Short mmCIF file of C-alpha atoms in Angstrom, two decimals:
data_model
loop_
_atom_site.label_atom_id
_atom_site.label_comp_id
_atom_site.label_asym_id
_atom_site.label_seq_id
_atom_site.Cartn_x
_atom_site.Cartn_y
_atom_site.Cartn_z
CA MET A 1 -4.56 3.35 -0.66
CA ALA A 2 -7.94 4.69 -1.70
CA ALA A 3 -6.30 7.40 -3.83
CA THR A 4 -4.29 4.76 -5.67
CA PHE A 5 -7.38 2.69 -6.41
CA LEU A 6 -9.22 5.78 -7.61
CA ALA A 7 -6.51 6.15 -10.24
CA PHE A 8 -6.78 2.47 -11.10
CA GLY A 9 -10.52 2.75 -11.69
CA ALA A 10 -9.94 5.74 -13.98
CA ALA A 11 -7.26 3.80 -15.87
CA VAL A 12 -9.67 0.89 -16.40
CA ARG A 13 -12.27 3.18 -17.94
CA GLU A 14 -9.65 4.86 -20.12
CA ALA A 15 -8.65 1.40 -21.40
CA GLY A 16 -12.26 0.84 -22.54
CA LEU A 17 -13.03 -1.85 -19.96
CA SER A 18 -16.10 -2.20 -17.77
CA ALA A 19 -16.74 -1.30 -14.13
CA GLY A 20 -17.21 -5.00 -13.37
CA TRP A 21 -13.78 -5.68 -14.84
CA ALA A 22 -12.28 -3.03 -12.53
CA LEU A 23 -13.88 -4.59 -9.48
CA LEU A 24 -12.93 -8.14 -10.47
CA ALA A 25 -9.30 -7.17 -11.16
CA CYS A 26 -9.14 -5.24 -7.90
CA TRP A 27 -10.58 -7.95 -5.68
CA GLY A 28 -9.10 -10.87 -7.59
CA ILE A 29 -5.53 -9.56 -7.56
CA TYR A 30 -5.47 -6.90 -4.82
CA GLY A 31 -2.01 -5.73 -5.83
CA MET A 32 -1.66 -2.52 -7.82
CA PRO A 33 1.35 -3.47 -10.00
CA GLY A 34 -0.33 -6.69 -11.14
CA GLN A 35 -3.58 -4.86 -11.79
CA LEU A 36 -1.81 -2.29 -13.95
CA VAL A 37 -0.13 -5.05 -15.95
CA LEU A 38 -3.58 -6.44 -16.76
CA VAL A 39 -4.97 -3.01 -17.70
CA GLN A 40 -2.07 -2.26 -20.03
CA ALA A 41 -2.34 -5.70 -21.62
CA ALA A 42 -6.10 -5.35 -22.12
CA ALA A 43 -5.69 -1.89 -23.64
CA ALA A 44 -3.10 -3.31 -26.07
CA GLY A 45 -5.38 -6.16 -27.12
CA TRP A 46 -3.61 -8.84 -25.09
CA ALA A 47 -0.52 -8.75 -27.29
CA GLY A 48 1.69 -11.74 -26.54
CA GLY A 49 -1.20 -13.81 -25.19
CA VAL A 50 -3.04 -14.10 -21.89
CA GLY A 51 -0.46 -16.53 -20.50
CA ALA A 52 2.35 -13.98 -20.81
CA VAL A 53 0.20 -11.35 -19.11
CA VAL A 54 -0.63 -13.66 -16.21
CA ILE A 55 3.06 -14.50 -15.75
CA GLY A 56 3.87 -10.79 -15.76
CA ALA A 57 1.21 -10.04 -13.15
CA VAL A 58 2.46 -12.89 -10.96
CA ALA A 59 6.05 -11.67 -11.27
CA VAL A 60 5.34 -8.09 -10.25
CA ASN A 61 3.27 -9.29 -7.28
CA ALA A 62 5.87 -11.84 -6.17
CA ARG A 63 6.51 -9.66 -3.13
CA PHE A 64 3.43 -11.22 -1.56
CA LEU A 65 5.33 -14.49 -1.02
CA PRO A 66 7.87 -13.14 1.50
CA MET A 67 5.04 -11.20 3.14
CA ALA A 68 3.10 -14.44 3.61
CA VAL A 69 6.19 -16.24 4.92
CA SER A 70 6.86 -13.54 7.51
CA LEU A 71 3.20 -13.20 8.53
CA ALA A 72 2.34 -16.89 8.90
CA PRO A 73 4.25 -17.42 12.20
CA VAL A 74 2.65 -14.28 13.63
CA LEU A 75 -0.87 -15.51 12.82
CA ALA A 76 -0.26 -19.19 13.60
CA HIS A 77 -2.59 -20.56 16.27
CA GLY A 78 -4.10 -24.02 16.01
CA PRO A 79 -4.45 -25.97 12.74
CA ARG A 80 -2.70 -24.47 9.72
CA GLY A 81 -5.90 -24.68 7.69
CA ARG A 82 -7.31 -21.83 9.77
CA LEU A 83 -4.93 -19.46 7.98
CA LEU A 84 -6.34 -20.11 4.49
CA PRO A 85 -9.04 -17.37 4.70
CA ALA A 86 -6.23 -14.85 5.29
CA VAL A 87 -4.50 -15.58 1.97
CA PRO A 88 -6.56 -13.19 -0.26
CA PHE A 89 -5.83 -10.28 2.09
CA ILE A 90 -2.03 -10.52 2.08
CA ALA A 91 -1.05 -7.22 0.51
CA VAL A 92 1.05 -4.25 1.54
CA THR A 93 -1.53 -2.42 3.67
CA PRO A 94 -2.85 -5.35 5.76
CA TRP A 95 0.63 -6.86 6.04
CA ALA A 96 2.28 -3.65 7.25
CA ALA A 97 -0.49 -2.95 9.75
CA ALA A 98 -0.47 -6.54 11.01
CA MET A 99 3.29 -6.73 11.49
CA ARG A 100 3.13 -3.52 13.52
CA ALA A 101 0.04 -4.27 15.61
CA LEU A 102 -0.23 -8.04 16.06
CA PRO A 103 2.71 -8.58 18.43
CA GLY A 104 0.64 -6.68 21.00
CA VAL A 105 -2.53 -8.75 20.35
CA GLU A 106 -3.34 -12.05 22.05
CA ARG A 107 -2.40 -14.91 19.72
CA ALA A 108 -5.95 -16.32 19.65
CA ASP A 109 -7.25 -12.92 18.50
CA ARG A 110 -4.68 -12.27 15.77
CA LEU A 111 -6.36 -14.09 12.90
CA PRO A 112 -9.77 -12.43 13.49
CA TRP A 113 -7.99 -9.06 13.72
CA PHE A 114 -6.22 -9.63 10.41
CA LEU A 115 -9.35 -10.88 8.66
CA GLY A 116 -11.32 -7.86 9.83
CA PHE A 117 -8.63 -5.40 8.81
CA GLY A 118 -7.98 -7.16 5.50
CA LEU A 119 -11.67 -7.35 4.57
CA THR A 120 -12.13 -3.66 5.37
CA SER A 121 -9.14 -2.73 3.20
CA TRP A 122 -10.41 -4.98 0.41
CA ILE A 123 -13.84 -3.34 0.44
CA VAL A 124 -12.35 0.17 0.52
CA ALA A 125 -10.10 -0.70 -2.44
CA GLY A 126 -13.04 -2.00 -4.49
CA GLY A 127 -15.20 0.99 -3.65
CA ALA A 128 -12.42 3.41 -4.55
CA ALA A 129 -11.82 1.62 -7.86
CA LEU A 130 -15.50 1.92 -8.76
CA ALA A 131 -15.52 5.59 -7.74
CA GLY A 132 -12.48 6.22 -9.92
CA PHE A 133 -14.16 4.47 -12.84
CA PHE A 134 -17.28 6.62 -12.68
CA LEU A 135 -15.38 9.84 -11.91
CA ALA A 136 -12.80 9.29 -14.65
CA GLY A 137 -14.26 12.05 -16.80
CA ALA A 138 -13.68 14.57 -14.03
CA LEU A 139 -10.00 13.64 -13.64
CA GLY A 140 -7.45 15.07 -16.04
CA GLN A 141 -4.45 13.10 -17.25
CA GLU A 142 -2.15 14.89 -14.81
CA ALA A 143 -4.48 14.13 -11.90
CA ARG A 144 -4.60 10.42 -12.78
CA ALA A 145 -0.81 10.28 -13.03
CA ALA A 146 -0.48 12.03 -9.67
CA LEU A 147 -2.87 9.57 -8.03
CA LEU A 148 -0.89 6.61 -9.38
CA PHE A 149 2.29 8.16 -7.99
CA VAL A 150 0.64 8.01 -4.56
CA ASN A 151 1.28 4.24 -4.65
CA PRO A 152 5.09 4.30 -4.24
CA LEU A 153 4.81 7.29 -1.90
CA TYR A 154 2.35 5.29 0.21
CA TYR A 155 4.77 2.35 0.40
CA ALA A 156 7.57 4.71 1.42
CA LEU A 157 5.48 6.17 4.24
CA LEU A 158 4.59 2.69 5.50
CA LEU A 159 8.28 1.82 5.64
CA ALA A 160 9.18 5.15 7.25
CA ALA A 161 6.82 4.41 10.14
CA ASP A 162 9.02 1.44 11.09
CA LEU A 163 12.46 2.99 10.71
CA ASP A 164 12.96 2.85 14.48
CA ARG A 165 13.31 -0.95 14.16
CA PRO A 166 16.55 -2.54 12.91
CA ALA A 167 15.11 -4.87 10.25
CA PRO A 168 13.02 -2.28 8.35
CA ARG A 169 15.86 0.22 8.64
CA ARG A 170 18.30 -2.25 7.06
CA ALA A 171 15.81 -2.98 4.28
CA VAL A 172 15.29 0.70 3.46
CA LEU A 173 19.00 1.58 3.52
CA CYS A 174 20.05 -1.44 1.45
CA GLY A 175 17.20 -0.85 -1.00
CA ALA A 176 18.15 2.82 -1.40
CA ALA A 177 21.78 1.88 -2.03
CA ALA A 178 20.84 -0.83 -4.54
CA ALA A 179 18.48 1.52 -6.39
CA SER A 180 21.52 3.03 -8.12
CA LEU A 181 21.72 -0.19 -10.14
CA ALA A 182 18.62 0.98 -12.01
CA LEU A 183 20.77 3.68 -13.63
CA ILE A 184 23.21 1.25 -15.25
CA LEU A 185 21.17 -1.90 -15.95
CA PRO A 186 18.69 -2.43 -18.81
CA ALA A 187 15.26 -1.05 -17.97
CA SER A 188 13.64 -4.49 -18.36
CA ILE A 189 15.51 -5.90 -15.35
CA ALA A 190 16.74 -2.82 -13.47
CA LEU A 191 14.14 -2.63 -10.68
CA LEU A 192 13.94 -6.38 -10.24
CA ALA A 193 17.73 -6.68 -9.97
CA ALA A 194 17.94 -3.74 -7.56
CA GLY A 195 15.26 -5.30 -5.37
CA ILE A 196 16.98 -8.68 -5.30
CA VAL A 197 20.38 -7.17 -4.51
CA GLY A 198 19.05 -4.79 -1.85
CA GLY A 199 16.82 -7.39 -0.22
CA THR A 200 19.55 -10.03 -0.18
CA ALA A 201 22.02 -7.59 1.34
CA ALA A 202 19.54 -6.64 4.08
CA PHE A 203 18.81 -10.30 4.79
CA LEU A 204 22.50 -11.23 5.03
CA LEU A 205 23.25 -8.28 7.28
CA GLY A 206 20.37 -9.34 9.53
CA ARG A 207 21.70 -12.91 9.69
CA ARG A 208 25.17 -11.62 10.52
CA ARG A 209 23.83 -9.36 13.26
CA ALA A 210 21.79 -12.22 14.76
CA ALA A 211 24.79 -14.55 14.68
CA GLY A 212 27.04 -11.97 16.28
#
């Protein structure tokens, strides 16, 4: 995660934006695809308007919604309002760690655990983004590209850690099968369509298995 945010900080400086902008984008969005949408839009002079950019950032970070839906029952303990402080920290790293660790934690201790882990991840991400911003001159174009590629590799490793469980295994296999759609569909919708098809297939297979 830190390597990915190093690359993001370098990308912000390359776009001619400030260190404060890097930190605000990092902590305000805390989702690399949405952050990159903003950087690209800012570097292009906000072509198409700020509204279109915001919609694009929301769309690419829409994965946070199913994460929140799946995490809420795990964290639930007492009034629902207690969960509100957890909202800014729902991202891939805290979510994956929480879904793996929290079933073994006492229910009353789950929300403090998540807040502590999420805040730590949030701080590390901001610090790495600032480091990347100030070290940008020392990183070549190839190095920055390699660091950004760490992001999908990082997601793949998080998923691989849970392949011994049926639900993640279904998701990975269905997603890998649906990825072939990206070869035949227009680039503007290919990944989104593949994700919807693969995710829906995994969900339906899970429902069928539960019913059987």
